[in-house]
Amino acid sequence: MGFFEFRRQLTYKLARFGGLLLVADRFFASCKICHKCKVKVDALPLSVREWTCAKCGALHDRDLNAAMNLKDLAGSEGSARPVPVEWKALAAGLRPT
């Protein structure tokens, strides 16, 4: 299953059960931002799986840090935006925009 199909099915299920899908901006640097002090690293190659924040000294696992930043983003007024889903449109076979 591709990402588009995964997101389509997730949107469908959330609409059916009254949920809300939050989508982070595609350029939100979730793995490059220290989740403790919020300082952004300029360059972080994909081969780097762990890194230490230059400001606060926190050691980060790349994936766990990204997950914590996305969790924080979902609870804030930041770059996440709700994706409105109309159940009737989905039931009629129309794609949500």
PDB file of N, CA and C in Angstrom:
ATOM      1  N   MET A   1       0.852  -1.166   0.000  1.00  0.00           N
ATOM      2  CA  MET A   1       0.000   0.000   0.000  1.00  0.00           C
ATOM      3  C   MET A   1       0.903   1.236   0.000  1.00  0.00           C
ATOM      4  N   GLY A   2       0.603   2.180  -0.876  1.00  0.00           N
ATOM      5  CA  GLY A   2       1.344   3.430  -0.931  1.00  0.00           C
ATOM      6  C   GLY A   2       0.851   4.411   0.124  1.00  0.00           C
ATOM      7  N   PHE A   3       1.590   5.493   0.292  1.00  0.00           N
ATOM      8  CA  PHE A   3       1.229   6.473   1.306  1.00  0.00           C
ATOM      9  C   PHE A   3      -0.107   7.147   0.990  1.00  0.00           C
ATOM     10  N   PHE A   4      -0.383   7.423  -0.289  1.00  0.00           N
ATOM     11  CA  PHE A   4      -1.655   8.056  -0.648  1.00  0.00           C
ATOM     12  C   PHE A   4      -2.830   7.179  -0.215  1.00  0.00           C
ATOM     13  N   GLU A   5      -2.729   5.883  -0.479  1.00  0.00           N
ATOM     14  CA  GLU A   5      -3.814   4.964  -0.111  1.00  0.00           C
ATOM     15  C   GLU A   5      -3.951   4.856   1.400  1.00  0.00           C
ATOM     16  N   PHE A   6      -2.818   4.829   2.118  1.00  0.00           N
ATOM     17  CA  PHE A   6      -2.860   4.799   3.579  1.00  0.00           C
ATOM     18  C   PHE A   6      -3.577   6.035   4.118  1.00  0.00           C
ATOM     19  N   ARG A   7      -3.210   7.201   3.595  1.00  0.00           N
ATOM     20  CA  ARG A   7      -3.841   8.445   4.064  1.00  0.00           C
ATOM     21  C   ARG A   7      -5.316   8.485   3.695  1.00  0.00           C
ATOM     22  N   ARG A   8      -5.674   7.986   2.510  1.00  0.00           N
ATOM     23  CA  ARG A   8      -7.078   7.947   2.095  1.00  0.00           C
ATOM     24  C   ARG A   8      -7.886   7.074   3.045  1.00  0.00           C
ATOM     25  N   GLN A   9      -7.365   5.889   3.380  1.00  0.00           N
ATOM     26  CA  GLN A   9      -8.079   4.991   4.285  1.00  0.00           C
ATOM     27  C   GLN A   9      -8.151   5.562   5.696  1.00  0.00           C
ATOM     28  N   LEU A  10      -7.081   6.189   6.144  1.00  0.00           N
ATOM     29  CA  LEU A  10      -7.080   6.811   7.468  1.00  0.00           C
ATOM     30  C   LEU A  10      -8.107   7.937   7.532  1.00  0.00           C
ATOM     31  N   THR A  11      -8.163   8.752   6.507  1.00  0.00           N
ATOM     32  CA  THR A  11      -9.143   9.833   6.438  1.00  0.00           C
ATOM     33  C   THR A  11     -10.562   9.287   6.460  1.00  0.00           C
ATOM     34  N   TYR A  12     -10.794   8.232   5.716  1.00  0.00           N
ATOM     35  CA  TYR A  12     -12.104   7.587   5.656  1.00  0.00           C
ATOM     36  C   TYR A  12     -12.528   7.073   7.032  1.00  0.00           C
ATOM     37  N   LYS A  13     -11.628   6.360   7.693  1.00  0.00           N
ATOM     38  CA  LYS A  13     -11.953   5.801   9.011  1.00  0.00           C
ATOM     39  C   LYS A  13     -12.188   6.896  10.047  1.00  0.00           C
ATOM     40  N   LEU A  14     -11.364   7.941  10.015  1.00  0.00           N
ATOM     41  CA  LEU A  14     -11.542   9.034  10.968  1.00  0.00           C
ATOM     42  C   LEU A  14     -12.872   9.745  10.750  1.00  0.00           C
ATOM     43  N   ALA A  15     -13.245   9.938   9.491  1.00  0.00           N
ATOM     44  CA  ALA A  15     -14.524  10.581   9.198  1.00  0.00           C
ATOM     45  C   ALA A  15     -15.685   9.722   9.696  1.00  0.00           C
ATOM     46  N   ARG A  16     -15.555   8.438   9.533  1.00  0.00           N
ATOM     47  CA  ARG A  16     -16.614   7.513   9.933  1.00  0.00           C
ATOM     48  C   ARG A  16     -16.838   7.525  11.444  1.00  0.00           C
ATOM     49  N   PHE A  17     -15.746   7.643  12.193  1.00  0.00           N
ATOM     50  CA  PHE A  17     -15.842   7.588  13.653  1.00  0.00           C
ATOM     51  C   PHE A  17     -15.707   8.949  14.328  1.00  0.00           C
ATOM     52  N   GLY A  18     -15.747  10.028  13.549  1.00  0.00           N
ATOM     53  CA  GLY A  18     -15.731  11.368  14.122  1.00  0.00           C
ATOM     54  C   GLY A  18     -14.366  11.862  14.544  1.00  0.00           C
ATOM     55  N   GLY A  19     -13.307  11.330  13.971  1.00  0.00           N
ATOM     56  CA  GLY A  19     -11.950  11.749  14.318  1.00  0.00           C
ATOM     57  C   GLY A  19     -11.492  12.933  13.486  1.00  0.00           C
ATOM     58  N   LEU A  20     -10.303  13.392  13.771  1.00  0.00           N
ATOM     59  CA  LEU A  20      -9.726  14.530  13.065  1.00  0.00           C
ATOM     60  C   LEU A  20      -8.301  14.187  12.663  1.00  0.00           C
ATOM     61  N   LEU A  21      -7.983  14.374  11.404  1.00  0.00           N
ATOM     62  CA  LEU A  21      -6.640  14.117  10.902  1.00  0.00           C
ATOM     63  C   LEU A  21      -5.865  15.426  10.883  1.00  0.00           C
ATOM     64  N   LEU A  22      -4.735  15.453  11.569  1.00  0.00           N
ATOM     65  CA  LEU A  22      -3.856  16.617  11.539  1.00  0.00           C
ATOM     66  C   LEU A  22      -2.672  16.294  10.650  1.00  0.00           C
ATOM     67  N   VAL A  23      -2.351  17.210   9.753  1.00  0.00           N
ATOM     68  CA  VAL A  23      -1.256  16.997   8.812  1.00  0.00           C
ATOM     69  C   VAL A  23      -0.211  18.077   9.038  1.00  0.00           C
ATOM     70  N   ALA A  24       1.021  17.659   9.307  1.00  0.00           N
ATOM     71  CA  ALA A  24       2.119  18.612   9.474  1.00  0.00           C
ATOM     72  C   ALA A  24       2.523  19.145   8.109  1.00  0.00           C
ATOM     73  N   ASP A  25       2.991  20.361   8.077  1.00  0.00           N
ATOM     74  CA  ASP A  25       3.512  20.944   6.857  1.00  0.00           C
ATOM     75  C   ASP A  25       4.614  20.041   6.324  1.00  0.00           C
ATOM     76  N   ARG A  26       4.674  19.842   5.023  1.00  0.00           N
ATOM     77  CA  ARG A  26       5.630  18.885   4.463  1.00  0.00           C
ATOM     78  C   ARG A  26       7.085  19.282   4.705  1.00  0.00           C
ATOM     79  N   PHE A  27       7.332  20.547   5.016  1.00  0.00           N
ATOM     80  CA  PHE A  27       8.694  20.996   5.274  1.00  0.00           C
ATOM     81  C   PHE A  27       8.986  21.190   6.763  1.00  0.00           C
ATOM     82  N   PHE A  28       8.088  20.741   7.631  1.00  0.00           N
ATOM     83  CA  PHE A  28       8.326  20.811   9.076  1.00  0.00           C
ATOM     84  C   PHE A  28       9.476  19.872   9.410  1.00  0.00           C
ATOM     85  N   ALA A  29      10.541  20.392   9.977  1.00  0.00           N
ATOM     86  CA  ALA A  29      11.764  19.615  10.238  1.00  0.00           C
ATOM     87  C   ALA A  29      11.658  18.879  11.566  1.00  0.00           C
ATOM     88  N   SER A  30      10.799  17.893  11.651  1.00  0.00           N
ATOM     89  CA  SER A  30      10.527  17.215  12.921  1.00  0.00           C
ATOM     90  C   SER A  30      11.748  16.523  13.516  1.00  0.00           C
ATOM     91  N   CYS A  31      12.638  15.996  12.698  1.00  0.00           N
ATOM     92  CA  CYS A  31      13.803  15.292  13.252  1.00  0.00           C
ATOM     93  C   CYS A  31      14.975  16.229  13.505  1.00  0.00           C
ATOM     94  N   LYS A  32      14.958  17.435  12.957  1.00  0.00           N
ATOM     95  CA  LYS A  32      16.071  18.375  13.115  1.00  0.00           C
ATOM     96  C   LYS A  32      15.896  19.348  14.274  1.00  0.00           C
ATOM     97  N   ILE A  33      14.737  19.336  14.915  1.00  0.00           N
ATOM     98  CA  ILE A  33      14.455  20.269  16.011  1.00  0.00           C
ATOM     99  C   ILE A  33      14.592  19.530  17.340  1.00  0.00           C
ATOM    100  N   CYS A  34      15.394  20.086  18.238  1.00  0.00           N
ATOM    101  CA  CYS A  34      15.544  19.503  19.574  1.00  0.00           C
ATOM    102  C   CYS A  34      14.205  19.623  20.301  1.00  0.00           C
ATOM    103  N   HIS A  35      13.647  18.517  20.743  1.00  0.00           N
ATOM    104  CA  HIS A  35      12.330  18.580  21.387  1.00  0.00           C
ATOM    105  C   HIS A  35      12.381  19.191  22.782  1.00  0.00           C
ATOM    106  N   LYS A  36      13.581  19.364  23.332  1.00  0.00           N
ATOM    107  CA  LYS A  36      13.699  19.970  24.665  1.00  0.00           C
ATOM    108  C   LYS A  36      13.833  21.485  24.613  1.00  0.00           C
ATOM    109  N   CYS A  37      14.754  21.992  23.767  1.00  0.00           N
ATOM    110  CA  CYS A  37      14.981  23.442  23.738  1.00  0.00           C
ATOM    111  C   CYS A  37      14.504  24.104  22.438  1.00  0.00           C
ATOM    112  N   LYS A  38      14.041  23.303  21.472  1.00  0.00           N
ATOM    113  CA  LYS A  38      13.456  23.776  20.201  1.00  0.00           C
ATOM    114  C   LYS A  38      14.450  24.433  19.250  1.00  0.00           C
ATOM    115  N   VAL A  39      15.736  24.165  19.427  1.00  0.00           N
ATOM    116  CA  VAL A  39      16.752  24.674  18.499  1.00  0.00           C
ATOM    117  C   VAL A  39      16.805  23.750  17.290  1.00  0.00           C
ATOM    118  N   LYS A  40      16.901  24.341  16.094  1.00  0.00           N
ATOM    119  CA  LYS A  40      16.930  23.556  14.859  1.00  0.00           C
ATOM    120  C   LYS A  40      18.370  23.366  14.377  1.00  0.00           C
ATOM    121  N   VAL A  41      18.720  22.124  14.047  1.00  0.00           N
ATOM    122  CA  VAL A  41      20.025  21.791  13.488  1.00  0.00           C
ATOM    123  C   VAL A  41      19.983  22.128  12.000  1.00  0.00           C
ATOM    124  N   ASP A  42      21.031  22.767  11.495  1.00  0.00           N
ATOM    125  CA  ASP A  42      21.044  23.161  10.083  1.00  0.00           C
ATOM    126  C   ASP A  42      21.099  21.961   9.141  1.00  0.00           C
ATOM    127  N   ALA A  43      22.020  21.051   9.391  1.00  0.00           N
ATOM    128  CA  ALA A  43      22.181  19.894   8.512  1.00  0.00           C
ATOM    129  C   ALA A  43      22.210  18.618   9.345  1.00  0.00           C
ATOM    130  N   LEU A  44      21.437  17.638   8.906  1.00  0.00           N
ATOM    131  CA  LEU A  44      21.389  16.349   9.591  1.00  0.00           C
ATOM    132  C   LEU A  44      21.166  15.271   8.536  1.00  0.00           C
ATOM    133  N   PRO A  45      22.258  14.690   8.035  1.00  0.00           N
ATOM    134  CA  PRO A  45      22.129  13.659   6.999  1.00  0.00           C
ATOM    135  C   PRO A  45      21.301  12.470   7.485  1.00  0.00           C
ATOM    136  N   LEU A  46      20.651  11.778   6.580  1.00  0.00           N
ATOM    137  CA  LEU A  46      19.827  10.628   6.945  1.00  0.00           C
ATOM    138  C   LEU A  46      20.625   9.511   7.606  1.00  0.00           C
ATOM    139  N   SER A  47      21.916   9.460   7.354  1.00  0.00           N
ATOM    140  CA  SER A  47      22.752   8.413   7.951  1.00  0.00           C
ATOM    141  C   SER A  47      22.974   8.631   9.448  1.00  0.00           C
ATOM    142  N   VAL A  48      22.720   9.834   9.927  1.00  0.00           N
ATOM    143  CA  VAL A  48      22.890  10.145  11.358  1.00  0.00           C
ATOM    144  C   VAL A  48      21.619   9.730  12.090  1.00  0.00           C
ATOM    145  N   ARG A  49      21.719   8.694  12.924  1.00  0.00           N
ATOM    146  CA  ARG A  49      20.553   8.173  13.643  1.00  0.00           C
ATOM    147  C   ARG A  49      20.425   8.758  15.046  1.00  0.00           C
ATOM    148  N   GLU A  50      21.533   9.219  15.618  1.00  0.00           N
ATOM    149  CA  GLU A  50      21.524   9.870  16.930  1.00  0.00           C
ATOM    150  C   GLU A  50      22.338  11.143  16.844  1.00  0.00           C
ATOM    151  N   TRP A  51      21.895  12.176  17.560  1.00  0.00           N
ATOM    152  CA  TRP A  51      22.642  13.432  17.564  1.00  0.00           C
ATOM    153  C   TRP A  51      22.458  14.124  18.910  1.00  0.00           C
ATOM    154  N   THR A  52      23.413  14.997  19.230  1.00  0.00           N
ATOM    155  CA  THR A  52      23.405  15.747  20.483  1.00  0.00           C
ATOM    156  C   THR A  52      23.151  17.213  20.181  1.00  0.00           C
ATOM    157  N   CYS A  53      22.216  17.806  20.906  1.00  0.00           N
ATOM    158  CA  CYS A  53      21.886  19.214  20.716  1.00  0.00           C
ATOM    159  C   CYS A  53      23.063  20.078  21.183  1.00  0.00           C
ATOM    160  N   ALA A  54      23.465  21.010  20.337  1.00  0.00           N
ATOM    161  CA  ALA A  54      24.593  21.884  20.653  1.00  0.00           C
ATOM    162  C   ALA A  54      24.253  22.879  21.764  1.00  0.00           C
ATOM    163  N   LYS A  55      22.958  23.198  21.928  1.00  0.00           N
ATOM    164  CA  LYS A  55      22.571  24.186  22.935  1.00  0.00           C
ATOM    165  C   LYS A  55      22.368  23.568  24.320  1.00  0.00           C
ATOM    166  N   CYS A  56      21.534  22.529  24.401  1.00  0.00           N
ATOM    167  CA  CYS A  56      21.198  21.980  25.720  1.00  0.00           C
ATOM    168  C   CYS A  56      21.905  20.667  26.038  1.00  0.00           C
ATOM    169  N   GLY A  57      22.568  20.059  25.054  1.00  0.00           N
ATOM    170  CA  GLY A  57      23.313  18.834  25.293  1.00  0.00           C
ATOM    171  C   GLY A  57      22.484  17.563  25.327  1.00  0.00           C
ATOM    172  N   ALA A  58      21.201  17.648  24.988  1.00  0.00           N
ATOM    173  CA  ALA A  58      20.333  16.467  25.005  1.00  0.00           C
ATOM    174  C   ALA A  58      20.714  15.514  23.868  1.00  0.00           C
ATOM    175  N   LEU A  59      20.774  14.232  24.189  1.00  0.00           N
ATOM    176  CA  LEU A  59      21.057  13.205  23.194  1.00  0.00           C
ATOM    177  C   LEU A  59      19.729  12.744  22.600  1.00  0.00           C
ATOM    178  N   HIS A  60      19.639  12.746  21.266  1.00  0.00           N
ATOM    179  CA  HIS A  60      18.383  12.394  20.597  1.00  0.00           C
ATOM    180  C   HIS A  60      18.542  11.198  19.679  1.00  0.00           C
ATOM    181  N   ASP A  61      17.581  10.303  19.729  1.00  0.00           N
ATOM    182  CA  ASP A  61      17.393   9.308  18.694  1.00  0.00           C
ATOM    183  C   ASP A  61      16.558  10.018  17.629  1.00  0.00           C
ATOM    184  N   ARG A  62      16.980   9.959  16.388  1.00  0.00           N
ATOM    185  CA  ARG A  62      16.341  10.717  15.319  1.00  0.00           C
ATOM    186  C   ARG A  62      14.828  10.468  15.236  1.00  0.00           C
ATOM    187  N   ASP A  63      14.412   9.192  15.261  1.00  0.00           N
ATOM    188  CA  ASP A  63      12.997   8.865  15.102  1.00  0.00           C
ATOM    189  C   ASP A  63      12.168   9.233  16.330  1.00  0.00           C
ATOM    190  N   LEU A  64      12.700   8.961  17.516  1.00  0.00           N
ATOM    191  CA  LEU A  64      11.960   9.315  18.737  1.00  0.00           C
ATOM    192  C   LEU A  64      11.828  10.827  18.885  1.00  0.00           C
ATOM    193  N   ASN A  65      12.872  11.553  18.548  1.00  0.00           N
ATOM    194  CA  ASN A  65      12.825  13.011  18.605  1.00  0.00           C
ATOM    195  C   ASN A  65      11.759  13.551  17.642  1.00  0.00           C
ATOM    196  N   ALA A  66      11.731  12.994  16.423  1.00  0.00           N
ATOM    197  CA  ALA A  66      10.729  13.425  15.436  1.00  0.00           C
ATOM    198  C   ALA A  66       9.319  13.140  15.946  1.00  0.00           C
ATOM    199  N   ALA A  67       9.122  11.970  16.553  1.00  0.00           N
ATOM    200  CA  ALA A  67       7.801  11.620  17.082  1.00  0.00           C
ATOM    201  C   ALA A  67       7.364  12.585  18.183  1.00  0.00           C
ATOM    202  N   MET A  68       8.289  12.948  19.065  1.00  0.00           N
ATOM    203  CA  MET A  68       7.949  13.884  20.145  1.00  0.00           C
ATOM    204  C   MET A  68       7.633  15.274  19.599  1.00  0.00           C
ATOM    205  N   ASN A  69       8.374  15.701  18.568  1.00  0.00           N
ATOM    206  CA  ASN A  69       8.093  17.002  17.964  1.00  0.00           C
ATOM    207  C   ASN A  69       6.738  17.016  17.264  1.00  0.00           C
ATOM    208  N   LEU A  70       6.385  15.929  16.596  1.00  0.00           N
ATOM    209  CA  LEU A  70       5.071  15.847  15.940  1.00  0.00           C
ATOM    210  C   LEU A  70       3.947  15.805  16.967  1.00  0.00           C
ATOM    211  N   LYS A  71       4.178  15.126  18.082  1.00  0.00           N
ATOM    212  CA  LYS A  71       3.187  15.106  19.159  1.00  0.00           C
ATOM    213  C   LYS A  71       2.970  16.515  19.710  1.00  0.00           C
ATOM    214  N   ASP A  72       4.074  17.237  19.933  1.00  0.00           N
ATOM    215  CA  ASP A  72       3.971  18.617  20.420  1.00  0.00           C
ATOM    216  C   ASP A  72       3.250  19.498  19.407  1.00  0.00           C
ATOM    217  N   LEU A  73       3.540  19.295  18.134  1.00  0.00           N
ATOM    218  CA  LEU A  73       2.911  20.084  17.072  1.00  0.00           C
ATOM    219  C   LEU A  73       1.405  19.857  17.029  1.00  0.00           C
ATOM    220  N   ALA A  74       0.986  18.624  17.218  1.00  0.00           N
ATOM    221  CA  ALA A  74      -0.443  18.301  17.190  1.00  0.00           C
ATOM    222  C   ALA A  74      -1.198  18.980  18.326  1.00  0.00           C
ATOM    223  N   GLY A  75      -0.512  19.235  19.443  1.00  0.00           N
ATOM    224  CA  GLY A  75      -1.154  19.875  20.578  1.00  0.00           C
ATOM    225  C   GLY A  75      -1.014  21.379  20.594  1.00  0.00           C
ATOM    226  N   SER A  76      -0.456  21.953  19.513  1.00  0.00           N
ATOM    227  CA  SER A  76      -0.234  23.397  19.468  1.00  0.00           C
ATOM    228  C   SER A  76      -0.985  24.025  18.302  1.00  0.00           C
ATOM    229  N   GLU A  77      -0.802  25.306  18.155  1.00  0.00           N
ATOM    230  CA  GLU A  77      -1.398  26.045  17.042  1.00  0.00           C
ATOM    231  C   GLU A  77      -0.390  26.211  15.910  1.00  0.00           C
ATOM    232  N   GLY A  78       0.618  25.345  15.853  1.00  0.00           N
ATOM    233  CA  GLY A  78       1.728  25.475  14.918  1.00  0.00           C
ATOM    234  C   GLY A  78       1.382  25.175  13.474  1.00  0.00           C
ATOM    235  N   SER A  79       2.258  24.441  12.815  1.00  0.00           N
ATOM    236  CA  SER A  79       2.151  24.181  11.389  1.00  0.00           C
ATOM    237  C   SER A  79       1.196  23.053  11.029  1.00  0.00           C
ATOM    238  N   ALA A  80       0.591  22.405  12.010  1.00  0.00           N
ATOM    239  CA  ALA A  80      -0.365  21.335  11.702  1.00  0.00           C
ATOM    240  C   ALA A  80      -1.686  21.963  11.303  1.00  0.00           C
ATOM    241  N   ARG A  81      -2.323  21.352  10.353  1.00  0.00           N
ATOM    242  CA  ARG A  81      -3.638  21.859   9.932  1.00  0.00           C
ATOM    243  C   ARG A  81      -4.616  20.700   9.894  1.00  0.00           C
ATOM    244  N   PRO A  82      -5.835  20.925  10.371  1.00  0.00           N
ATOM    245  CA  PRO A  82      -6.823  19.852  10.292  1.00  0.00           C
ATOM    246  C   PRO A  82      -7.244  19.639   8.847  1.00  0.00           C
ATOM    247  N   VAL A  83      -7.500  18.402   8.506  1.00  0.00           N
ATOM    248  CA  VAL A  83      -7.995  18.077   7.176  1.00  0.00           C
ATOM    249  C   VAL A  83      -9.476  17.806   7.322  1.00  0.00           C
ATOM    250  N   PRO A  84     -10.327  18.715   6.822  1.00  0.00           N
ATOM    251  CA  PRO A  84     -11.765  18.493   6.962  1.00  0.00           C
ATOM    252  C   PRO A  84     -12.209  17.320   6.094  1.00  0.00           C
ATOM    253  N   VAL A  85     -13.055  16.516   6.648  1.00  0.00           N
ATOM    254  CA  VAL A  85     -13.548  15.353   5.919  1.00  0.00           C
ATOM    255  C   VAL A  85     -15.069  15.356   5.990  1.00  0.00           C
ATOM    256  N   GLU A  86     -15.686  15.242   4.865  1.00  0.00           N
ATOM    257  CA  GLU A  86     -17.143  15.189   4.803  1.00  0.00           C
ATOM    258  C   GLU A  86     -17.553  13.742   4.564  1.00  0.00           C
ATOM    259  N   TRP A  87     -18.209  13.134   5.527  1.00  0.00           N
ATOM    260  CA  TRP A  87     -18.601  11.729   5.446  1.00  0.00           C
ATOM    261  C   TRP A  87     -19.489  11.472   4.245  1.00  0.00           C
ATOM    262  N   LYS A  88     -20.425  12.362   3.950  1.00  0.00           N
ATOM    263  CA  LYS A  88     -21.331  12.145   2.815  1.00  0.00           C
ATOM    264  C   LYS A  88     -20.565  12.105   1.499  1.00  0.00           C
ATOM    265  N   ALA A  89     -19.545  12.947   1.369  1.00  0.00           N
ATOM    266  CA  ALA A  89     -18.743  12.954   0.148  1.00  0.00           C
ATOM    267  C   ALA A  89     -17.988  11.636   0.004  1.00  0.00           C
ATOM    268  N   LEU A  90     -17.466  11.122   1.110  1.00  0.00           N
ATOM    269  CA  LEU A  90     -16.757   9.846   1.058  1.00  0.00           C
ATOM    270  C   LEU A  90     -17.713   8.708   0.723  1.00  0.00           C
ATOM    271  N   ALA A  91     -18.916   8.749   1.307  1.00  0.00           N
ATOM    272  CA  ALA A  91     -19.893   7.699   1.039  1.00  0.00           C
ATOM    273  C   ALA A  91     -20.316   7.714  -0.430  1.00  0.00           C
ATOM    274  N   ALA A  92     -20.314   8.893  -1.041  1.00  0.00           N
ATOM    275  CA  ALA A  92     -20.705   9.010  -2.440  1.00  0.00           C
ATOM    276  C   ALA A  92     -19.536   8.664  -3.371  1.00  0.00           C
ATOM    277  N   GLY A  93     -18.379   8.354  -2.794  1.00  0.00           N
ATOM    278  CA  GLY A  93     -17.224   7.986  -3.609  1.00  0.00           C
ATOM    279  C   GLY A  93     -16.387   9.157  -4.063  1.00  0.00           C
ATOM    280  N   LEU A  94     -16.634  10.351  -3.519  1.00  0.00           N
ATOM    281  CA  LEU A  94     -15.838  11.529  -3.889  1.00  0.00           C
ATOM    282  C   LEU A  94     -14.621  11.611  -3.002  1.00  0.00           C
ATOM    283  N   ARG A  95     -13.542  12.104  -3.552  1.00  0.00           N
ATOM    284  CA  ARG A  95     -12.309  12.275  -2.775  1.00  0.00           C
ATOM    285  C   ARG A  95     -12.365  13.570  -1.976  1.00  0.00           C
ATOM    286  N   PRO A  96     -11.953  13.517  -0.707  1.00  0.00           N
ATOM    287  CA  PRO A  96     -11.875  14.779   0.048  1.00  0.00           C
ATOM    288  C   PRO A  96     -10.742  15.618  -0.467  1.00  0.00           C
ATOM    289  N   THR A  97     -10.869  16.947  -0.361  1.00  0.00           N
ATOM    290  CA  THR A  97      -9.823  17.851  -0.836  1.00  0.00           C
ATOM    291  C   THR A  97      -8.963  18.302   0.302  1.00  0.00           C
TER     292      THR A  97
END
